[in-house]
Amino acid sequence: MATIKDVAARVGVSVSTVSYALNGTRPISAEKKELIFKAARELHYSPRAIARSLASKRTHIIAMLFPAVERGLGLSEIDLITRASKEAMGLGYHLLIWTLQTSGEDELRELLAQKLVDGIILMEVHTHDRRIATLKEMDTPFIILGRDDSASTENYIDVDFFDTMMRCISYLKGLGHGHIGFINQSERSFNDGYGPVAHTHEAFHYFCANFGIDGKEYFCGWEAETVHDCIESLLTERNETSACIVMNDKALTGIIAGITGKGLRIPEDISLVSIISSSGAASFFQPALTAFEMDINAMMAAAISQLIAKIEGRYAELSTRLIPCILRERNSAGKARTR
Amino acid sequence: MATIKDVAARVGVSVSTVSYALNGTRPISAEKKELIFKAARELHYSPRAIARSLASKRTHIIAMLFPAVERGLGLSEIDLITRASKEAMGLGYHLLIWTLQTSGEDELRELLAQKLVDGIILMEVHTHDRRIATLKEMDTPFIILGRDDSASTENYIDVDFFDTMMRCISYLKGLGHGHIGFINQSERSFNDGYGPVAHTHEAFHYFCANFGIDGKEYFCGWEAETVHDCIESLLTERNETSACIVMNDKALTGIIAGITGKGLRIPEDISLVSIISSSGAASFFQPALTAFEMDINAMMAAAISQLIAKIEGRYAELSTRLIPCILRERNSAGKARTR
DNA sequence: CTGTTAGCGCATTCAA
DNA sequence: TTGAATGCGCTAACAG
C-alpha cells in the first residue's frame, strides 16, 4: 500500500506538497501538480481515511440514529437509508447506522465521546426527546427528521403537513366532496403530542372551516378490531360522508376491507385518499390508492446538506424546512356520488 | 477532551500502562488498574476511535453494500439494517451503509483503498457478481447475504429454500391438499439464474414428487395484468387446485384480489401460503396470510458474527449457513375443501 | 510557490 | 509488572 511518502519520493517533492496538491488546499505549480497526480495514479495511491481524520480532526462520517425497536411493517423505509447514504456520499461523507434505545442517552454520550462521527441525523424523534439535550451538551451538530416541539426551530426537516392537508381537502372539494372524514392515528399518539397527528389534526379542522367543508375526524389505531370499529362509525354515523382521508398506512388494509365489506365501492361510493404515506406504498392496494406521498428524496437531500453545512461551519440557508408531499393520482378518488 | 496522557499523568503512570490496563492487553497490578479506571471515569475519558484505528490498523467498522437503485416497495427491509447494526454494535463494530451500482467495481475499489472498513457485507448479489472479484482482489473480508452461485461455498448466509419448501408442502398435505399451485417470481428472473427462484423451483418439483402431490408452477411478475393473467390460468386451467404457494410478496395483493374477484374465498375455497416473505408483511393482508417468513434476526446474527470472525482471523464455524424460515400460522390456509 | 516539522491520540515493541 | 520511545499516515502551521 502506497503512502503519501511514496508519492512524494517518486516525484521528488515534499509530502506537504503532495498533500496540498491532492487536497487543493494551497496553490501548486501546474507541472508539479501534474506529476503528482500521475505518480499517485501509477502507485494506486489513495489517502487513508483514518490518518487523514486523525490529523484533520474531521472524520467525514455522520451517523443516523434509529430506535432499537422492531417496527414490524415499515413500508419502504429502506429507501430512507439508502437515500441518505447516497446523498452523504455525494458530498464526501459516509453514513453510519446507530440503533439505540430512545432513552439511551448514556450510550449515545459514550458513542459521541469516541469522536467517530462529525454529526448526527435523528430519526423518529418524540416530544421532549432527551437525546437532543445530550447532542447539544456534547456539542455535536445534528438535524432532526420530523419535528420535536421542544427543539430549536432550526434543526429539523419535516413533512409540510399544512400544505398537504390543504391540497388534499382542496383536491377533494374539486371533486365535489362536501362531507369528508379524516382517519388520523391513535388517540394515544394525539395525547402524547406526536407531531404528525397534532399537525394534521389542526390543519384538517382549519381547512375544513376555510373551504366550507363538513369534516369529521376519527382517531384510529391499526389493530384489526379498532380499525373495524372506526370504519363502522364512519360509515353509519354519517351517511353523507363521500370521501375519506387517511393518515395511517398500517390501517389501510383494514379500512379498505371494512368499506368493501359494507358493499361500498371505491371510488364510486366513497373516495379514499392516503396522506403522508410512504412512497409507493399506496400503489399496492386494491384499488391502487391516490395518495400524497412523502418526498423522501427531497427530505433526505435537505437534511444531509443542512447537516453537512453545519458541520463545516458554513452558513446553512434555511429555505426548505418543510417539504411538501407529492400527489400521486391513482384509482381511489373520484367524483362525489350524486344522491 | 481528556486524552490517554491526561489519565496517565493523573495516576502517575506511563501512557502505555494506561493503554494496557484499559485494553486488558497485558497484566497490570490490581491497585494501578483500579486507579487508572477511576481516573478515566473522573476525567470522562474515552479513547478516540480514530487514533486507536490508526495505531492498531483496525477500524472496527464494517460496510453493508446496497445497490443504488430505488426498489419501490420493500416490505420492512429496514429491520434488516437496524438488525445488522445492532448485531455489529454488540460485537464492538459500527455499521456503514454504502450505496453503489452493482457494476460499480471501480468505486468500490476506491472506497476499499481508503481502508475505512475492516469488512463488507454484500446484499442482493447476482450471479457472477463482479464485486466479489474486487473484494477478493483487495483482500477484504466479506460475507454475502443470499447466495452467489459463482462464489466460494464459504462466504454466504441464505434462506434455506429446500427446508422451507419441504415444510410448506408437508404442511399443506397435512391439511389434505393434493393439488398445489406454486406462484414463483418472473420467468425472467428464472432465466437469469436468480437464486431464490431457481432453488424454490427445484425444491417444489422435488418435494411434490416426494410427497405424491400434483403440483404446478407458475412464473409471475408483479405488474397488475401479469398477476391477473397468472391467477386466471391457475384458477381455470386446474379446477382441482385447492392450495397455492406464493413466493412473491409484491404480487400478493393482486393474487388475493384475483381469487376473491372470482368469488372464491380464502381459505374456505382455496388456501394461500406465502413463503420467504418479509417478516410481518403477510399479516397486513386481508385475510392475514399464513406464511413462512425469513428469519432476519438469525440471518443477520449469523452474517455479522461470521464476518467479524473472519476479520479477526478467528476460525469461523460453518454450522449455520442456511437459515430456516419461521412458520406463522394466520388465516389463509385451511383444510382442503371436499368436493 | 515549496519544504520542514510538529503533532493528531493511541498501540505496541523494546528495554528494564 | 512497568516505562520510554517509535510510528501509524496525514494535515497544517511555520518558515522560507
PDB file of C-alpha atoms in Angstrom, chain B residues 81-214:
ATOM      1  CA  ILE B  81     -30.303  -2.793   8.517  1.00  0.00           C
ATOM      2  CA  THR B  82     -31.174  -1.903  12.058  1.00  0.00           C
ATOM      3  CA  ARG B  83     -30.723  -5.537  12.958  1.00  0.00           C
ATOM      4  CA  ALA B  84     -27.329  -5.689  11.320  1.00  0.00           C
ATOM      5  CA  SER B  85     -26.302  -2.534  13.095  1.00  0.00           C
ATOM      6  CA  LYS B  86     -27.416  -3.867  16.423  1.00  0.00           C
ATOM      7  CA  GLU B  87     -25.574  -7.145  15.989  1.00  0.00           C
ATOM      8  CA  ALA B  88     -22.444  -5.348  14.909  1.00  0.00           C
ATOM      9  CA  MET B  89     -22.543  -2.887  17.780  1.00  0.00           C
ATOM     10  CA  GLY B  90     -22.986  -5.763  20.158  1.00  0.00           C
ATOM     11  CA  LEU B  91     -19.662  -7.094  18.929  1.00  0.00           C
ATOM     12  CA  GLY B  92     -17.930  -3.748  19.047  1.00  0.00           C
ATOM     13  CA  TYR B  93     -18.302  -2.776  15.419  1.00  0.00           C
ATOM     14  CA  HIS B  94     -20.009   0.051  13.574  1.00  0.00           C
ATOM     15  CA  LEU B  95     -22.156  -0.418  10.505  1.00  0.00           C
ATOM     16  CA  LEU B  96     -21.706   1.782   7.480  1.00  0.00           C
ATOM     17  CA  ILE B  97     -24.090   1.872   4.519  1.00  0.00           C
ATOM     18  CA  TRP B  98     -22.633   2.097   1.073  1.00  0.00           C
ATOM     19  CA  THR B  99     -24.917   2.503  -1.910  1.00  0.00           C
ATOM     20  CA  LEU B 100     -23.227   1.599  -5.147  1.00  0.00           C
ATOM     21  CA  GLN B 101     -24.167   0.463  -8.580  1.00  0.00           C
ATOM     22  CA  THR B 102     -23.964  -3.292  -8.745  1.00  0.00           C
ATOM     23  CA  SER B 103     -21.500  -2.691 -11.512  1.00  0.00           C
ATOM     24  CA  GLY B 104     -19.542  -0.058  -9.636  1.00  0.00           C
ATOM     25  CA  GLU B 105     -16.421  -2.051  -9.034  1.00  0.00           C
ATOM     26  CA  ASP B 106     -14.159   0.915  -9.520  1.00  0.00           C
ATOM     27  CA  GLU B 107     -15.965   2.967  -6.964  1.00  0.00           C
ATOM     28  CA  LEU B 108     -15.845   0.021  -4.627  1.00  0.00           C
ATOM     29  CA  ARG B 109     -12.139  -0.376  -5.197  1.00  0.00           C
ATOM     30  CA  GLU B 110     -11.542   3.264  -4.331  1.00  0.00           C
ATOM     31  CA  LEU B 111     -13.622   3.030  -1.222  1.00  0.00           C
ATOM     32  CA  LEU B 112     -11.767  -0.042  -0.071  1.00  0.00           C
ATOM     33  CA  ALA B 113      -8.417   1.590  -0.749  1.00  0.00           C
ATOM     34  CA  GLN B 114      -9.231   4.202   1.882  1.00  0.00           C
ATOM     35  CA  LYS B 115      -9.122   1.425   4.417  1.00  0.00           C
ATOM     36  CA  LEU B 116     -12.042   2.846   6.307  1.00  0.00           C
ATOM     37  CA  VAL B 117     -13.704  -0.523   6.799  1.00  0.00           C
ATOM     38  CA  ASP B 118     -12.495  -3.866   8.033  1.00  0.00           C
ATOM     39  CA  GLY B 119     -15.015  -5.935   6.151  1.00  0.00           C
ATOM     40  CA  ILE B 120     -18.035  -5.986   3.898  1.00  0.00           C
ATOM     41  CA  ILE B 121     -21.481  -7.480   3.938  1.00  0.00           C
ATOM     42  CA  LEU B 122     -22.908  -7.815   0.474  1.00  0.00           C
ATOM     43  CA  MET B 123     -26.639  -7.597  -0.215  1.00  0.00           C
ATOM     44  CA  GLU B 124     -28.597  -8.645  -3.248  1.00  0.00           C
ATOM     45  CA  VAL B 125     -25.833 -10.418  -5.007  1.00  0.00           C
ATOM     46  CA  HIS B 126     -26.461 -11.606  -8.526  1.00  0.00           C
ATOM     47  CA  THR B 127     -24.878 -14.477 -10.286  1.00  0.00           C
ATOM     48  CA  HIS B 128     -21.324 -13.758 -11.269  1.00  0.00           C
ATOM     49  CA  ASP B 129     -21.330 -10.507  -9.388  1.00  0.00           C
ATOM     50  CA  ARG B 130     -18.140  -8.677 -10.270  1.00  0.00           C
ATOM     51  CA  ARG B 131     -17.915  -7.019  -6.914  1.00  0.00           C
ATOM     52  CA  ILE B 132     -16.886 -10.319  -5.463  1.00  0.00           C
ATOM     53  CA  ALA B 133     -13.761 -10.448  -7.580  1.00  0.00           C
ATOM     54  CA  THR B 134     -12.936  -6.925  -6.466  1.00  0.00           C
ATOM     55  CA  LEU B 135     -13.351  -7.844  -2.849  1.00  0.00           C
ATOM     56  CA  LYS B 136     -11.059 -10.815  -3.189  1.00  0.00           C
ATOM     57  CA  GLU B 137      -8.509  -8.866  -5.128  1.00  0.00           C
ATOM     58  CA  MET B 138      -8.445  -6.155  -2.468  1.00  0.00           C
ATOM     59  CA  ASP B 139      -8.169  -8.836   0.136  1.00  0.00           C
ATOM     60  CA  THR B 140     -11.145  -7.569   2.091  1.00  0.00           C
ATOM     61  CA  PRO B 141     -13.086  -9.954   4.310  1.00  0.00           C
ATOM     62  CA  PHE B 142     -16.692 -10.203   3.200  1.00  0.00           C
ATOM     63  CA  ILE B 143     -19.870 -12.170   3.537  1.00  0.00           C
ATOM     64  CA  ILE B 144     -22.800 -12.470   1.186  1.00  0.00           C
ATOM     65  CA  LEU B 145     -26.425 -12.349   2.199  1.00  0.00           C
ATOM     66  CA  GLY B 146     -28.034 -14.503  -0.409  1.00  0.00           C
ATOM     67  CA  ARG B 147     -26.019 -16.886  -2.452  1.00  0.00           C
ATOM     68  CA  ASP B 148     -23.981 -16.130  -5.474  1.00  0.00           C
ATOM     69  CA  ASP B 149     -23.561 -19.316  -7.414  1.00  0.00           C
ATOM     70  CA  SER B 150     -20.098 -18.404  -8.508  1.00  0.00           C
ATOM     71  CA  ALA B 151     -18.934 -17.640  -5.005  1.00  0.00           C
ATOM     72  CA  SER B 152     -16.895 -19.926  -2.888  1.00  0.00           C
ATOM     73  CA  THR B 153     -19.052 -22.084  -0.709  1.00  0.00           C
ATOM     74  CA  GLU B 154     -17.967 -20.444   2.489  1.00  0.00           C
ATOM     75  CA  ASN B 155     -18.971 -16.819   2.193  1.00  0.00           C
ATOM     76  CA  TYR B 156     -22.697 -16.688   2.314  1.00  0.00           C
ATOM     77  CA  ILE B 157     -25.728 -16.811   4.541  1.00  0.00           C
ATOM     78  CA  ASP B 158     -29.020 -17.570   2.862  1.00  0.00           C
ATOM     79  CA  VAL B 159     -32.541 -18.726   3.361  1.00  0.00           C
ATOM     80  CA  ASP B 160     -32.944 -22.473   3.484  1.00  0.00           C
ATOM     81  CA  PHE B 161     -35.182 -22.741   0.442  1.00  0.00           C
ATOM     82  CA  PHE B 162     -35.348 -26.503   0.392  1.00  0.00           C
ATOM     83  CA  ASP B 163     -36.269 -26.775   4.024  1.00  0.00           C
ATOM     84  CA  THR B 164     -38.918 -24.105   3.576  1.00  0.00           C
ATOM     85  CA  MET B 165     -40.479 -25.712   0.541  1.00  0.00           C
ATOM     86  CA  MET B 166     -40.456 -29.099   2.169  1.00  0.00           C
ATOM     87  CA  ARG B 167     -42.186 -27.857   5.283  1.00  0.00           C
ATOM     88  CA  CYS B 168     -44.644 -25.847   3.277  1.00  0.00           C
ATOM     89  CA  ILE B 169     -45.731 -28.727   1.085  1.00  0.00           C
ATOM     90  CA  SER B 170     -45.810 -31.035   4.039  1.00  0.00           C
ATOM     91  CA  TYR B 171     -47.953 -28.525   5.905  1.00  0.00           C
ATOM     92  CA  LEU B 172     -50.453 -28.273   3.074  1.00  0.00           C
ATOM     93  CA  LYS B 173     -50.507 -32.013   2.588  1.00  0.00           C
ATOM     94  CA  GLY B 174     -51.333 -32.336   6.273  1.00  0.00           C
ATOM     95  CA  LEU B 175     -54.328 -30.116   5.588  1.00  0.00           C
ATOM     96  CA  GLY B 176     -55.448 -32.513   2.904  1.00  0.00           C
ATOM     97  CA  HIS B 177     -54.312 -30.634  -0.165  1.00  0.00           C
ATOM     98  CA  GLY B 178     -53.265 -32.862  -3.051  1.00  0.00           C
ATOM     99  CA  HIS B 179     -53.193 -30.354  -5.891  1.00  0.00           C
ATOM    100  CA  ILE B 180     -50.999 -27.372  -5.246  1.00  0.00           C
ATOM    101  CA  GLY B 181     -50.084 -24.374  -7.344  1.00  0.00           C
ATOM    102  CA  PHE B 182     -46.830 -22.509  -6.835  1.00  0.00           C
ATOM    103  CA  ILE B 183     -46.528 -18.899  -7.920  1.00  0.00           C
ATOM    104  CA  ASN B 184     -42.868 -18.218  -8.310  1.00  0.00           C
ATOM    105  CA  GLN B 185     -41.369 -14.919  -9.486  1.00  0.00           C
ATOM    106  CA  SER B 186     -40.910 -13.863 -13.079  1.00  0.00           C
ATOM    107  CA  GLU B 187     -39.672 -16.158 -15.797  1.00  0.00           C
ATOM    108  CA  ARG B 188     -37.035 -13.584 -16.497  1.00  0.00           C
ATOM    109  CA  SER B 189     -35.594 -13.982 -13.004  1.00  0.00           C
ATOM    110  CA  PHE B 190     -35.591 -17.686 -13.545  1.00  0.00           C
ATOM    111  CA  ASN B 191     -33.722 -17.424 -16.805  1.00  0.00           C
ATOM    112  CA  ASP B 192     -31.247 -15.056 -15.178  1.00  0.00           C
ATOM    113  CA  GLY B 193     -30.493 -17.780 -12.703  1.00  0.00           C
ATOM    114  CA  TYR B 194     -31.662 -15.724  -9.757  1.00  0.00           C
ATOM    115  CA  GLY B 195     -31.022 -17.900  -6.696  1.00  0.00           C
ATOM    116  CA  PRO B 196     -34.322 -17.869  -4.824  1.00  0.00           C
ATOM    117  CA  VAL B 197     -36.285 -18.547  -7.983  1.00  0.00           C
ATOM    118  CA  ALA B 198     -34.021 -21.372  -9.062  1.00  0.00           C
ATOM    119  CA  HIS B 199     -33.868 -23.020  -5.671  1.00  0.00           C
ATOM    120  CA  THR B 200     -37.589 -22.919  -4.946  1.00  0.00           C
ATOM    121  CA  HIS B 201     -38.304 -24.103  -8.461  1.00  0.00           C
ATOM    122  CA  GLU B 202     -36.183 -27.160  -7.959  1.00  0.00           C
ATOM    123  CA  ALA B 203     -37.400 -27.778  -4.436  1.00  0.00           C
ATOM    124  CA  PHE B 204     -41.058 -27.507  -5.397  1.00  0.00           C
ATOM    125  CA  HIS B 205     -40.864 -30.187  -8.044  1.00  0.00           C
ATOM    126  CA  TYR B 206     -38.659 -32.387  -5.942  1.00  0.00           C
ATOM    127  CA  PHE B 207     -40.939 -32.394  -2.929  1.00  0.00           C
ATOM    128  CA  CYS B 208     -44.162 -32.629  -4.882  1.00  0.00           C
ATOM    129  CA  ALA B 209     -42.803 -35.832  -6.372  1.00  0.00           C
ATOM    130  CA  ASN B 210     -41.636 -36.949  -2.979  1.00  0.00           C
ATOM    131  CA  PHE B 211     -44.910 -36.278  -1.198  1.00  0.00           C
ATOM    132  CA  GLY B 212     -47.082 -37.514  -4.021  1.00  0.00           C
ATOM    133  CA  ILE B 213     -48.517 -34.086  -4.697  1.00  0.00           C
ATOM    134  CA  ASP B 214     -49.806 -32.914  -8.030  1.00  0.00           C
TER     135      ASP B 214
END
